[in-house]
mmCIF file of N, CA and C in Angstrom:
data_model
loop_
_atom_site.group_PDB
_atom_site.id
_atom_site.type_symbol
_atom_site.label_atom_id
_atom_site.label_comp_id
_atom_site.label_asym_id
_atom_site.label_seq_id
_atom_site.Cartn_x
_atom_site.Cartn_y
_atom_site.Cartn_z
ATOM 1 N N MET A 18 -28.964 21.677 14.299
ATOM 2 C CA MET A 18 -27.813 21.867 13.411
ATOM 3 C C MET A 18 -27.693 20.761 12.256
ATOM 4 N N ALA A 19 -27.339 21.451 11.288
ATOM 5 C CA ALA A 19 -27.475 20.637 9.850
ATOM 6 C C ALA A 19 -26.157 19.757 9.883
ATOM 7 N N SER A 20 -26.586 18.511 9.292
ATOM 8 C CA SER A 20 -25.350 17.580 9.269
ATOM 9 C C SER A 20 -24.527 17.966 7.900
ATOM 10 N N PRO A 21 -23.127 17.607 8.019
ATOM 11 C CA PRO A 21 -22.353 18.057 6.818
ATOM 12 C C PRO A 21 -22.720 17.340 5.678
ATOM 13 N N LYS A 22 -22.751 17.904 4.423
ATOM 14 C CA LYS A 22 -23.082 17.226 3.248
ATOM 15 C C LYS A 22 -21.842 16.330 2.798
ATOM 16 N N ILE A 23 -22.427 15.243 2.335
ATOM 17 C CA ILE A 23 -21.468 14.254 1.785
ATOM 18 C C ILE A 23 -21.342 14.504 0.387
ATOM 19 N N LYS A 24 -20.042 14.729 -0.202
ATOM 20 C CA LYS A 24 -19.859 14.996 -1.476
ATOM 21 C C LYS A 24 -19.803 13.700 -2.309
ATOM 22 N N ALA A 25 -20.462 13.872 -3.623
ATOM 23 C CA ALA A 25 -20.553 12.710 -4.420
ATOM 24 C C ALA A 25 -18.997 12.460 -4.976
ATOM 25 N N VAL A 26 -18.774 11.294 -5.120
ATOM 26 C CA VAL A 26 -17.540 10.763 -5.597
ATOM 27 C C VAL A 26 -17.739 10.498 -7.104
ATOM 28 N N VAL A 27 -16.879 11.235 -7.987
ATOM 29 C CA VAL A 27 -17.019 11.084 -9.424
ATOM 30 C C VAL A 27 -16.155 9.920 -9.871
ATOM 31 N N LYS A 28 -14.770 9.907 -9.333
ATOM 32 C CA LYS A 28 -13.975 8.950 -9.822
ATOM 33 C C LYS A 28 -12.859 8.508 -8.509
ATOM 34 N N ILE A 29 -12.424 7.419 -8.566
ATOM 35 C CA ILE A 29 -11.382 6.861 -7.589
ATOM 36 C C ILE A 29 -10.382 6.283 -8.302
ATOM 37 N N PHE A 30 -9.053 6.824 -7.982
ATOM 38 C CA PHE A 30 -7.924 5.998 -8.615
ATOM 39 C C PHE A 30 -6.847 5.982 -7.442
ATOM 40 N N ARG A 31 -5.904 5.047 -7.821
ATOM 41 C CA ARG A 31 -4.942 4.765 -6.632
ATOM 42 C C ARG A 31 -3.510 5.092 -7.301
ATOM 43 N N LEU A 32 -2.622 5.761 -6.379
ATOM 44 C CA LEU A 32 -1.245 5.858 -6.691
ATOM 45 C C LEU A 32 -0.419 5.130 -5.594
ATOM 46 N N GLN A 33 0.722 4.667 -6.004
ATOM 47 C CA GLN A 33 1.591 4.167 -4.904
ATOM 48 C C GLN A 33 2.877 4.989 -4.883
ATOM 49 N N LEU A 34 3.017 5.753 -3.691
ATOM 50 C CA LEU A 34 4.079 6.724 -3.739
ATOM 51 C C LEU A 34 5.001 6.419 -2.384
ATOM 52 N N PRO A 35 6.318 6.854 -2.446
ATOM 53 C CA PRO A 35 7.213 6.682 -1.280
ATOM 54 C C PRO A 35 6.633 7.679 -0.209
ATOM 55 N N ALA A 36 6.678 7.141 1.054
ATOM 56 C CA ALA A 36 6.247 7.857 2.121
ATOM 57 C C ALA A 36 6.915 9.280 2.268
ATOM 58 N N GLY A 37 6.235 10.390 2.371
ATOM 59 C CA GLY A 37 6.857 11.774 2.554
ATOM 60 C C GLY A 37 7.508 12.289 1.400
ATOM 61 N N LYS A 38 7.435 11.575 0.291
ATOM 62 C CA LYS A 38 8.364 11.966 -0.882
ATOM 63 C C LYS A 38 7.578 12.407 -2.161
ATOM 64 N N ALA A 39 6.422 12.653 -1.930
ATOM 65 C CA ALA A 39 5.425 12.899 -3.199
ATOM 66 C C ALA A 39 6.032 14.335 -3.743
ATOM 67 N N THR A 40 5.945 14.339 -5.165
ATOM 68 C CA THR A 40 6.287 15.542 -5.898
ATOM 69 C C THR A 40 5.421 15.874 -7.041
ATOM 70 N N PRO A 41 5.265 16.998 -7.542
ATOM 71 C CA PRO A 41 4.457 17.225 -8.647
ATOM 72 C C PRO A 41 4.838 16.513 -10.001
ATOM 73 N N ALA A 42 6.015 15.917 -9.911
ATOM 74 C CA ALA A 42 6.652 15.212 -11.232
ATOM 75 C C ALA A 42 5.663 13.916 -11.320
ATOM 76 N N PRO A 43 5.720 13.443 -12.582
ATOM 77 C CA PRO A 43 5.134 12.208 -12.745
ATOM 78 C C PRO A 43 5.492 11.077 -11.723
ATOM 79 N N PRO A 44 4.468 10.195 -11.358
ATOM 80 C CA PRO A 44 3.397 9.948 -11.886
ATOM 81 C C PRO A 44 2.272 10.889 -11.192
ATOM 82 N N VAL A 45 2.590 11.723 -10.281
ATOM 83 C CA VAL A 45 1.630 12.480 -9.351
ATOM 84 C C VAL A 45 0.915 13.526 -10.408
ATOM 85 N N GLY A 46 1.816 14.443 -11.053
ATOM 86 C CA GLY A 46 1.255 15.632 -11.524
ATOM 87 C C GLY A 46 0.262 15.145 -12.749
ATOM 88 N N PRO A 47 0.642 14.390 -13.748
ATOM 89 C CA PRO A 47 -0.360 13.868 -14.831
ATOM 90 C C PRO A 47 -1.558 13.176 -14.248
ATOM 91 N N ALA A 48 -1.595 12.407 -13.265
ATOM 92 C CA ALA A 48 -2.543 11.617 -12.826
ATOM 93 C C ALA A 48 -3.675 12.606 -12.148
ATOM 94 N N LEU A 49 -3.153 13.531 -11.340
ATOM 95 C CA LEU A 49 -4.058 14.538 -10.884
ATOM 96 C C LEU A 49 -4.569 15.621 -11.797
ATOM 97 N N SER A 50 -3.788 16.059 -12.543
ATOM 98 C CA SER A 50 -4.314 17.207 -13.771
ATOM 99 C C SER A 50 -5.268 16.540 -14.575
ATOM 100 N N GLN A 51 -5.196 15.575 -14.891
ATOM 101 C CA GLN A 51 -6.230 14.991 -15.871
ATOM 102 C C GLN A 51 -7.691 14.900 -15.279
ATOM 103 N N HIS A 52 -7.699 15.105 -13.910
ATOM 104 C CA HIS A 52 -9.053 15.099 -13.149
ATOM 105 C C HIS A 52 -9.312 16.642 -12.834
ATOM 106 N N GLY A 53 -8.194 17.607 -13.024
ATOM 107 C CA GLY A 53 -8.362 18.893 -12.562
ATOM 108 C C GLY A 53 -8.148 19.298 -11.274
ATOM 109 N N LEU A 54 -7.347 18.353 -10.470
ATOM 110 C CA LEU A 54 -7.059 18.599 -9.023
ATOM 111 C C LEU A 54 -5.890 19.373 -8.807
ATOM 112 N N ASN A 55 -5.851 20.049 -7.641
ATOM 113 C CA ASN A 55 -4.617 20.850 -7.273
ATOM 114 C C ASN A 55 -3.474 19.949 -6.797
ATOM 115 N N ILE A 56 -2.512 20.003 -7.681
ATOM 116 C CA ILE A 56 -1.442 18.992 -7.457
ATOM 117 C C ILE A 56 -0.654 19.360 -6.069
ATOM 118 N N MET A 57 -0.382 20.715 -5.830
ATOM 119 C CA MET A 57 0.361 20.746 -4.737
ATOM 120 C C MET A 57 -0.249 20.737 -3.411
ATOM 121 N N GLU A 58 -1.658 20.886 -3.377
ATOM 122 C CA GLU A 58 -2.506 20.470 -2.204
ATOM 123 C C GLU A 58 -2.345 19.102 -1.989
ATOM 124 N N PHE A 59 -2.340 18.200 -3.079
ATOM 125 C CA PHE A 59 -2.198 16.767 -2.874
ATOM 126 C C PHE A 59 -0.854 16.420 -2.331
ATOM 127 N N VAL A 60 0.082 16.973 -2.884
ATOM 128 C CA VAL A 60 1.418 16.586 -2.463
ATOM 129 C C VAL A 60 1.680 16.862 -0.985
ATOM 130 N N ASN A 61 1.312 18.133 -0.856
ATOM 131 C CA ASN A 61 1.283 18.608 0.854
ATOM 132 C C ASN A 61 0.722 17.777 1.793
ATOM 133 N N GLN A 62 -0.538 17.521 1.436
ATOM 134 C CA GLN A 62 -1.353 16.740 2.291
ATOM 135 C C GLN A 62 -0.822 15.212 2.415
ATOM 136 N N PHE A 63 -0.507 14.578 1.425
ATOM 137 C CA PHE A 63 0.130 13.264 1.386
ATOM 138 C C PHE A 63 1.442 13.152 2.147
ATOM 139 N N ASN A 64 2.298 14.201 1.862
ATOM 140 C CA ASN A 64 3.717 14.208 2.616
ATOM 141 C C ASN A 64 3.387 14.490 4.101
ATOM 142 N N LYS A 65 2.497 15.261 4.444
ATOM 143 C CA LYS A 65 2.057 15.582 5.895
ATOM 144 C C LYS A 65 1.569 14.308 6.430
ATOM 145 N N LEU A 66 0.637 13.457 5.844
ATOM 146 C CA LEU A 66 0.176 12.312 6.561
ATOM 147 C C LEU A 66 1.189 11.201 6.595
ATOM 148 N N THR A 67 2.166 11.113 5.556
ATOM 149 C CA THR A 67 3.274 10.063 5.624
ATOM 150 C C THR A 67 4.591 10.484 6.265
ATOM 151 N N ALA A 68 4.619 11.763 6.726
ATOM 152 C CA ALA A 68 5.942 12.117 7.139
ATOM 153 C C ALA A 68 6.647 11.284 8.323
ATOM 154 N N LYS A 69 5.934 10.635 9.067
ATOM 155 C CA LYS A 69 6.583 9.867 10.162
ATOM 156 C C LYS A 69 6.651 8.438 9.724
ATOM 157 N N LEU A 70 6.387 8.137 8.522
ATOM 158 C CA LEU A 70 6.791 6.717 8.174
ATOM 159 C C LEU A 70 8.227 6.712 7.524
ATOM 160 N N GLU A 71 8.700 5.378 7.434
ATOM 161 C CA GLU A 71 9.894 5.258 6.882
ATOM 162 C C GLU A 71 10.087 5.770 5.506
ATOM 163 N N ASP A 72 11.221 6.322 5.136
ATOM 164 C CA ASP A 72 11.352 7.007 3.738
ATOM 165 C C ASP A 72 11.122 6.042 2.496
ATOM 166 N N ASP A 73 11.685 4.785 2.629
ATOM 167 C CA ASP A 73 11.609 3.965 1.440
ATOM 168 C C ASP A 73 10.340 3.263 1.453
ATOM 169 N N MET A 74 9.456 3.370 2.431
ATOM 170 C CA MET A 74 8.132 2.584 2.494
ATOM 171 C C MET A 74 7.071 3.122 1.315
ATOM 172 N N ILE A 75 6.567 2.238 0.584
ATOM 173 C CA ILE A 75 5.677 2.550 -0.513
ATOM 174 C C ILE A 75 4.360 2.608 0.115
ATOM 175 N N ILE A 76 3.589 3.646 -0.181
ATOM 176 C CA ILE A 76 2.138 3.751 0.433
ATOM 177 C C ILE A 76 1.218 4.001 -0.757
ATOM 178 N N PRO A 77 0.201 2.998 -0.739
ATOM 179 C CA PRO A 77 -0.822 3.107 -1.780
ATOM 180 C C PRO A 77 -1.730 4.062 -1.249
ATOM 181 N N VAL A 78 -2.395 4.969 -2.046
ATOM 182 C CA VAL A 78 -3.303 6.005 -1.663
ATOM 183 C C VAL A 78 -4.452 5.985 -2.628
ATOM 184 N N ASP A 79 -5.783 5.715 -2.062
ATOM 185 C CA ASP A 79 -6.758 5.980 -2.985
ATOM 186 C C ASP A 79 -7.198 7.424 -2.994
ATOM 187 N N ILE A 80 -7.341 7.845 -4.074
ATOM 188 C CA ILE A 80 -7.882 9.406 -4.436
ATOM 189 C C ILE A 80 -9.293 9.494 -4.875
ATOM 190 N N MET A 81 -10.184 10.013 -4.060
ATOM 191 C CA MET A 81 -11.623 10.097 -4.490
ATOM 192 C C MET A 81 -11.747 11.478 -4.885
ATOM 193 N N VAL A 82 -12.127 11.498 -6.229
ATOM 194 C CA VAL A 82 -12.355 12.809 -6.895
ATOM 195 C C VAL A 82 -13.914 13.244 -6.596
ATOM 196 N N HIS A 83 -14.085 14.535 -6.153
ATOM 197 C CA HIS A 83 -15.593 14.788 -6.054
ATOM 198 C C HIS A 83 -15.887 15.752 -7.249
ATOM 199 N N ALA A 84 -17.063 16.026 -7.439
ATOM 200 C CA ALA A 84 -17.714 16.602 -8.536
ATOM 201 C C ALA A 84 -17.199 18.229 -8.501
ATOM 202 N N ASP A 85 -16.980 18.833 -7.444
ATOM 203 C CA ASP A 85 -16.427 20.096 -7.327
ATOM 204 C C ASP A 85 -15.077 20.400 -7.460
ATOM 205 N N LYS A 86 -14.259 19.245 -7.924
ATOM 206 C CA LYS A 86 -12.776 19.198 -8.237
ATOM 207 C C LYS A 86 -11.946 19.268 -6.963
ATOM 208 N N THR A 87 -12.626 18.835 -5.813
ATOM 209 C CA THR A 87 -11.830 18.675 -4.528
ATOM 210 C C THR A 87 -11.629 17.075 -4.455
ATOM 211 N N PHE A 88 -10.747 16.625 -3.443
ATOM 212 C CA PHE A 88 -10.575 15.346 -3.442
ATOM 213 C C PHE A 88 -10.393 14.957 -1.879
ATOM 214 N N SER A 89 -10.416 13.613 -1.626
ATOM 215 C CA SER A 89 -10.180 12.912 -0.398
ATOM 216 C C SER A 89 -9.309 11.951 -0.544
ATOM 217 N N LEU A 90 -8.527 11.645 0.579
ATOM 218 C CA LEU A 90 -7.521 10.508 0.347
ATOM 219 C C LEU A 90 -7.951 9.311 1.372
ATOM 220 N N LYS A 91 -7.444 8.212 1.056
ATOM 221 C CA LYS A 91 -7.663 7.046 1.895
ATOM 222 C C LYS A 91 -6.388 6.312 1.679
ATOM 223 N N MET A 92 -5.594 6.215 2.804
ATOM 224 C CA MET A 92 -4.344 5.515 2.909
ATOM 225 C C MET A 92 -4.578 4.160 3.065
ATOM 226 N N LYS A 93 -3.841 3.364 2.301
ATOM 227 C CA LYS A 93 -3.799 1.813 2.486
ATOM 228 C C LYS A 93 -2.454 1.427 3.317
ATOM 229 N N THR A 94 -2.390 0.071 3.501
ATOM 230 C CA THR A 94 -1.159 -0.474 4.227
ATOM 231 C C THR A 94 -0.045 -0.717 2.925
ATOM 232 N N PRO A 95 1.167 -0.759 3.280
ATOM 233 C CA PRO A 95 2.260 -0.947 2.222
ATOM 234 C C PRO A 95 1.921 -2.339 1.590
ATOM 235 N N PRO A 96 2.388 -2.473 0.350
ATOM 236 C CA PRO A 96 2.269 -3.713 -0.335
ATOM 237 C C PRO A 96 2.804 -4.923 0.346
ATOM 238 N N ALA A 97 2.202 -6.187 0.368
ATOM 239 C CA ALA A 97 2.681 -7.355 0.947
ATOM 240 C C ALA A 97 4.050 -7.693 0.523
ATOM 241 N N SER A 98 4.401 -7.378 -0.725
ATOM 242 C CA SER A 98 5.717 -7.689 -1.237
ATOM 243 C C SER A 98 6.796 -6.697 -0.716
ATOM 244 N N TYR A 99 6.548 -5.597 -0.431
ATOM 245 C CA TYR A 99 7.325 -4.528 0.271
ATOM 246 C C TYR A 99 7.536 -5.210 1.757
ATOM 247 N N LEU A 100 6.609 -5.521 2.469
ATOM 248 C CA LEU A 100 6.604 -5.910 3.881
ATOM 249 C C LEU A 100 7.477 -7.246 4.008
ATOM 250 N N LEU A 101 7.399 -8.187 3.065
ATOM 251 C CA LEU A 101 7.928 -9.546 2.898
ATOM 252 C C LEU A 101 9.724 -9.189 2.645
ATOM 253 N N LYS A 102 9.792 -8.516 1.458
ATOM 254 C CA LYS A 102 11.146 -8.207 1.322
ATOM 255 C C LYS A 102 11.882 -7.603 2.466
ATOM 256 N N LYS A 103 11.289 -6.683 3.282
ATOM 257 C CA LYS A 103 11.844 -6.046 4.319
ATOM 258 C C LYS A 103 11.900 -7.257 5.494
ATOM 259 N N ALA A 104 10.961 -8.043 5.673
ATOM 260 C CA ALA A 104 11.046 -9.231 6.749
ATOM 261 C C ALA A 104 12.299 -10.070 6.405
ATOM 262 N N ALA A 105 12.361 -10.226 4.961
ATOM 263 C CA ALA A 105 13.539 -11.292 4.670
ATOM 264 C C ALA A 105 14.818 -10.650 4.491
ATOM 265 N N GLY A 106 14.945 -9.151 4.460
ATOM 266 C CA GLY A 106 16.124 -8.586 4.410
ATOM 267 C C GLY A 106 16.526 -8.698 3.064
ATOM 268 N N ILE A 107 15.805 -8.584 2.000
ATOM 269 C CA ILE A 107 16.207 -8.804 0.634
ATOM 270 C C ILE A 107 15.801 -7.398 -0.131
ATOM 271 N N MET A 108 16.618 -7.132 -1.320
ATOM 272 C CA MET A 108 16.190 -6.018 -1.982
ATOM 273 C C MET A 108 15.181 -6.318 -3.081
ATOM 274 N N LYS A 109 15.197 -7.432 -3.545
ATOM 275 C CA LYS A 109 14.094 -7.888 -4.678
ATOM 276 C C LYS A 109 13.913 -9.285 -4.649
ATOM 277 N N GLY A 110 12.761 -9.771 -5.152
ATOM 278 C CA GLY A 110 12.311 -10.909 -5.129
ATOM 279 C C GLY A 110 13.073 -11.925 -6.304
ATOM 280 N N SER A 111 12.846 -13.193 -6.445
ATOM 281 C CA SER A 111 13.316 -14.025 -7.501
ATOM 282 C C SER A 111 12.926 -13.996 -8.805
ATOM 283 N N GLY A 112 13.741 -13.958 -9.874
ATOM 284 C CA GLY A 112 13.101 -14.025 -11.278
ATOM 285 C C GLY A 112 12.358 -15.306 -11.566
ATOM 286 N N GLU A 113 12.974 -16.393 -10.860
ATOM 287 C CA GLU A 113 12.320 -17.772 -11.008
ATOM 288 C C GLU A 113 11.917 -18.269 -9.577
ATOM 289 N N PRO A 114 10.869 -17.836 -9.154
ATOM 290 C CA PRO A 114 10.639 -18.218 -7.627
ATOM 291 C C PRO A 114 10.555 -19.720 -7.293
ATOM 292 N N ASN A 115 10.073 -20.651 -8.437
ATOM 293 C CA ASN A 115 9.934 -21.904 -7.966
ATOM 294 C C ASN A 115 11.193 -22.726 -8.072
ATOM 295 N N LYS A 116 12.330 -22.048 -8.803
ATOM 296 C CA LYS A 116 13.835 -22.556 -8.878
ATOM 297 C C LYS A 116 14.523 -22.204 -7.841
ATOM 298 N N ASN A 117 14.768 -20.615 -8.030
ATOM 299 C CA ASN A 117 15.652 -19.920 -7.168
ATOM 300 C C ASN A 117 15.149 -19.310 -5.812
ATOM 301 N N LYS A 118 15.353 -19.676 -4.626
ATOM 302 C CA LYS A 118 14.911 -19.137 -3.537
ATOM 303 C C LYS A 118 15.953 -18.099 -3.070
ATOM 304 N N VAL A 119 15.261 -16.875 -2.520
ATOM 305 C CA VAL A 119 16.374 -15.910 -2.257
ATOM 306 C C VAL A 119 16.293 -15.401 -0.957
ATOM 307 N N GLY A 120 15.248 -16.012 -0.118
ATOM 308 C CA GLY A 120 15.313 -15.636 1.338
ATOM 309 C C GLY A 120 14.410 -16.474 2.099
ATOM 310 N N LYS A 121 14.342 -16.278 3.321
ATOM 311 C CA LYS A 121 13.451 -16.978 4.203
ATOM 312 C C LYS A 121 12.651 -15.926 5.269
ATOM 313 N N VAL A 122 11.397 -16.376 5.576
ATOM 314 C CA VAL A 122 10.692 -15.671 6.414
ATOM 315 C C VAL A 122 9.987 -16.803 7.278
ATOM 316 N N THR A 123 9.816 -16.436 8.647
ATOM 317 C CA THR A 123 9.185 -17.273 9.511
ATOM 318 C C THR A 123 7.662 -17.122 9.516
ATOM 319 N N ARG A 124 7.014 -18.256 10.045
ATOM 320 C CA ARG A 124 5.598 -18.212 9.977
ATOM 321 C C ARG A 124 5.090 -17.212 10.823
ATOM 322 N N LYS A 125 5.675 -16.628 11.918
ATOM 323 C CA LYS A 125 5.477 -15.565 12.843
ATOM 324 C C LYS A 125 5.436 -14.253 12.083
ATOM 325 N N GLN A 126 6.471 -14.077 11.245
ATOM 326 C CA GLN A 126 6.727 -12.826 10.435
ATOM 327 C C GLN A 126 5.522 -12.854 9.527
ATOM 328 N N VAL A 127 5.001 -13.853 8.892
ATOM 329 C CA VAL A 127 3.827 -13.909 8.043
ATOM 330 C C VAL A 127 2.626 -13.549 8.537
ATOM 331 N N GLU A 128 2.531 -14.235 9.862
ATOM 332 C CA GLU A 128 1.309 -13.852 10.611
ATOM 333 C C GLU A 128 1.293 -12.339 10.916
ATOM 334 N N GLU A 129 2.449 -11.627 11.247
ATOM 335 C CA GLU A 129 2.432 -10.140 11.621
ATOM 336 C C GLU A 129 2.037 -9.526 10.482
ATOM 337 N N ILE A 130 2.608 -9.721 9.140
ATOM 338 C CA ILE A 130 2.307 -9.090 7.985
ATOM 339 C C ILE A 130 0.799 -9.313 7.790
ATOM 340 N N ALA A 131 0.392 -10.433 7.905
ATOM 341 C CA ALA A 131 -1.133 -10.797 7.574
ATOM 342 C C ALA A 131 -2.028 -9.730 8.443
ATOM 343 N N LYS A 132 -1.793 -9.657 9.848
ATOM 344 C CA LYS A 132 -2.347 -8.904 10.760
ATOM 345 C C LYS A 132 -2.285 -7.311 10.173
ATOM 346 N N THR A 133 -1.223 -7.051 9.788
ATOM 347 C CA THR A 133 -0.922 -5.516 9.327
ATOM 348 C C THR A 133 -1.914 -5.336 8.067
ATOM 349 N N LYS A 134 -1.991 -6.326 7.076
ATOM 350 C CA LYS A 134 -2.580 -6.172 5.752
ATOM 351 C C LYS A 134 -4.269 -6.546 5.828
ATOM 352 N N LEU A 135 -4.652 -7.147 6.916
ATOM 353 C CA LEU A 135 -5.936 -7.571 7.012
ATOM 354 C C LEU A 135 -7.040 -6.651 6.577
ATOM 355 N N GLU A 136 -6.975 -5.489 6.960
ATOM 356 C CA GLU A 136 -7.942 -4.494 6.577
ATOM 357 C C GLU A 136 -8.104 -4.341 4.935
ATOM 358 N N ASP A 137 -6.994 -4.448 4.360
ATOM 359 C CA ASP A 137 -6.948 -4.240 2.950
ATOM 360 C C ASP A 137 -7.094 -5.519 1.940
ATOM 361 N N LEU A 138 -7.094 -6.733 2.792
ATOM 362 C CA LEU A 138 -7.258 -7.789 1.986
ATOM 363 C C LEU A 138 -8.800 -8.204 1.796
ATOM 364 N N ASN A 139 -9.047 -9.378 0.962
ATOM 365 C CA ASN A 139 -10.430 -9.417 0.768
ATOM 366 C C ASN A 139 -10.952 -10.565 1.543
ATOM 367 N N THR A 140 -10.503 -10.597 2.882
ATOM 368 C CA THR A 140 -10.958 -11.534 3.786
ATOM 369 C C THR A 140 -11.081 -10.874 5.234
ATOM 370 N N THR A 141 -11.694 -11.432 6.202
ATOM 371 C CA THR A 141 -11.703 -10.859 7.463
ATOM 372 C C THR A 141 -11.171 -11.910 8.516
ATOM 373 N N ASP A 142 -10.826 -13.267 7.923
ATOM 374 C CA ASP A 142 -10.182 -14.333 8.511
ATOM 375 C C ASP A 142 -8.830 -14.329 8.351
ATOM 376 N N LEU A 143 -8.147 -14.276 9.701
ATOM 377 C CA LEU A 143 -6.718 -14.172 9.887
ATOM 378 C C LEU A 143 -5.965 -15.404 9.257
ATOM 379 N N GLN A 144 -6.567 -16.691 9.518
ATOM 380 C CA GLN A 144 -5.821 -17.625 8.772
ATOM 381 C C GLN A 144 -5.839 -17.597 7.275
ATOM 382 N N GLN A 145 -6.955 -17.012 6.662
ATOM 383 C CA GLN A 145 -7.019 -16.926 5.066
ATOM 384 C C GLN A 145 -5.918 -15.829 4.728
ATOM 385 N N ALA A 146 -5.928 -14.740 5.459
ATOM 386 C CA ALA A 146 -4.876 -13.652 5.305
ATOM 387 C C ALA A 146 -3.640 -14.224 5.333
ATOM 388 N N VAL A 147 -3.175 -15.250 6.277
ATOM 389 C CA VAL A 147 -2.008 -15.680 6.247
ATOM 390 C C VAL A 147 -1.629 -16.593 5.098
ATOM 391 N N LYS A 148 -2.481 -17.180 4.528
ATOM 392 C CA LYS A 148 -2.404 -18.063 3.275
ATOM 393 C C LYS A 148 -2.214 -17.197 2.038
ATOM 394 N N ILE A 149 -2.907 -16.019 2.178
ATOM 395 C CA ILE A 149 -2.702 -15.085 1.008
ATOM 396 C C ILE A 149 -1.260 -14.536 1.160
ATOM 397 N N ILE A 150 -0.712 -14.084 2.313
ATOM 398 C CA ILE A 150 0.554 -13.565 2.463
ATOM 399 C C ILE A 150 1.662 -14.767 2.180
ATOM 400 N N GLU A 151 1.382 -15.887 2.543
ATOM 401 C CA GLU A 151 2.266 -17.042 2.121
ATOM 402 C C GLU A 151 2.428 -17.252 0.687
ATOM 403 N N GLY A 152 1.187 -17.068 0.103
ATOM 404 C CA GLY A 152 1.337 -17.126 -1.677
ATOM 405 C C GLY A 152 2.175 -16.050 -2.160
ATOM 406 N N SER A 153 1.977 -14.792 -1.595
ATOM 407 C CA SER A 153 2.875 -13.686 -2.025
ATOM 408 C C SER A 153 4.373 -13.872 -1.715
ATOM 409 N N ALA A 154 4.716 -14.585 -0.663
ATOM 410 C CA ALA A 154 6.106 -14.859 -0.290
ATOM 411 C C ALA A 154 6.626 -15.958 -1.274
ATOM 412 N N ARG A 155 5.774 -16.906 -1.687
ATOM 413 C CA ARG A 155 6.207 -17.981 -2.580
ATOM 414 C C ARG A 155 6.534 -17.370 -3.979
ATOM 415 N N SER A 156 5.639 -16.444 -4.235
ATOM 416 C CA SER A 156 5.904 -15.720 -5.808
ATOM 417 C C SER A 156 7.003 -14.877 -5.627
ATOM 418 N N LEU A 157 7.652 -14.464 -4.422
ATOM 419 C CA LEU A 157 8.631 -13.637 -4.394
ATOM 420 C C LEU A 157 9.958 -14.435 -4.458
ATOM 421 N N GLY A 158 9.834 -15.826 -4.305
ATOM 422 C CA GLY A 158 10.961 -16.728 -4.041
ATOM 423 C C GLY A 158 11.478 -16.860 -2.662
ATOM 424 N N LEU A 159 10.536 -16.619 -1.594
ATOM 425 C CA LEU A 159 10.796 -16.819 -0.299
ATOM 426 C C LEU A 159 10.254 -18.167 0.353
ATOM 427 N N GLU A 160 10.996 -18.852 1.231
ATOM 428 C CA GLU A 160 10.677 -19.973 1.859
ATOM 429 C C GLU A 160 9.999 -19.472 3.163
ATOM 430 N N VAL A 161 8.863 -20.203 3.519
ATOM 431 C CA VAL A 161 8.278 -19.812 4.779
ATOM 432 C C VAL A 161 8.556 -20.838 5.674
ATOM 433 N N LYS A 162 9.184 -20.595 6.847
ATOM 434 C CA LYS A 162 9.734 -21.658 7.827
ATOM 435 C C LYS A 162 8.719 -21.652 8.947
ATOM 436 N N ASN A 163 8.425 -22.947 9.281
ATOM 437 C CA ASN A 163 7.601 -23.057 10.530
ATOM 438 C C ASN A 163 8.242 -22.999 11.774
ATOM 439 N N VAL A 164 8.915 -22.019 12.241
ATOM 440 C CA VAL A 164 9.748 -21.680 13.352
ATOM 441 C C VAL A 164 9.065 -21.151 14.382
#
């Protein structure tokens, strides 16, 4: 039995879209059409993969373009800022994070977010991941409480 051929990847690019709500409108249409990809095929595939997620959740997706104008998707975890804002119960971060604090998150919440994001961060160590997420929290204007 012959093994399946691995298609060569010509280009990789990333889009961040709301779960289950991709449409052919910008930014999806222009980004895909410049690579000659089938826009509706992407929209249907992405919406099907993200249908069970929360509606407002932003999902980064890496799109690998193959030489034969087909593509494959690799879903990423939601951005740390989205997860932190949700945990803190705020809509947006602070304009001046070192002066104006807009919310609080606990160390336990930060650790949970770090565990979720671990596969997408540039570390395999959970303690380093926690430090990365704490930095993101500070830049949003959130206080990290050791509760």
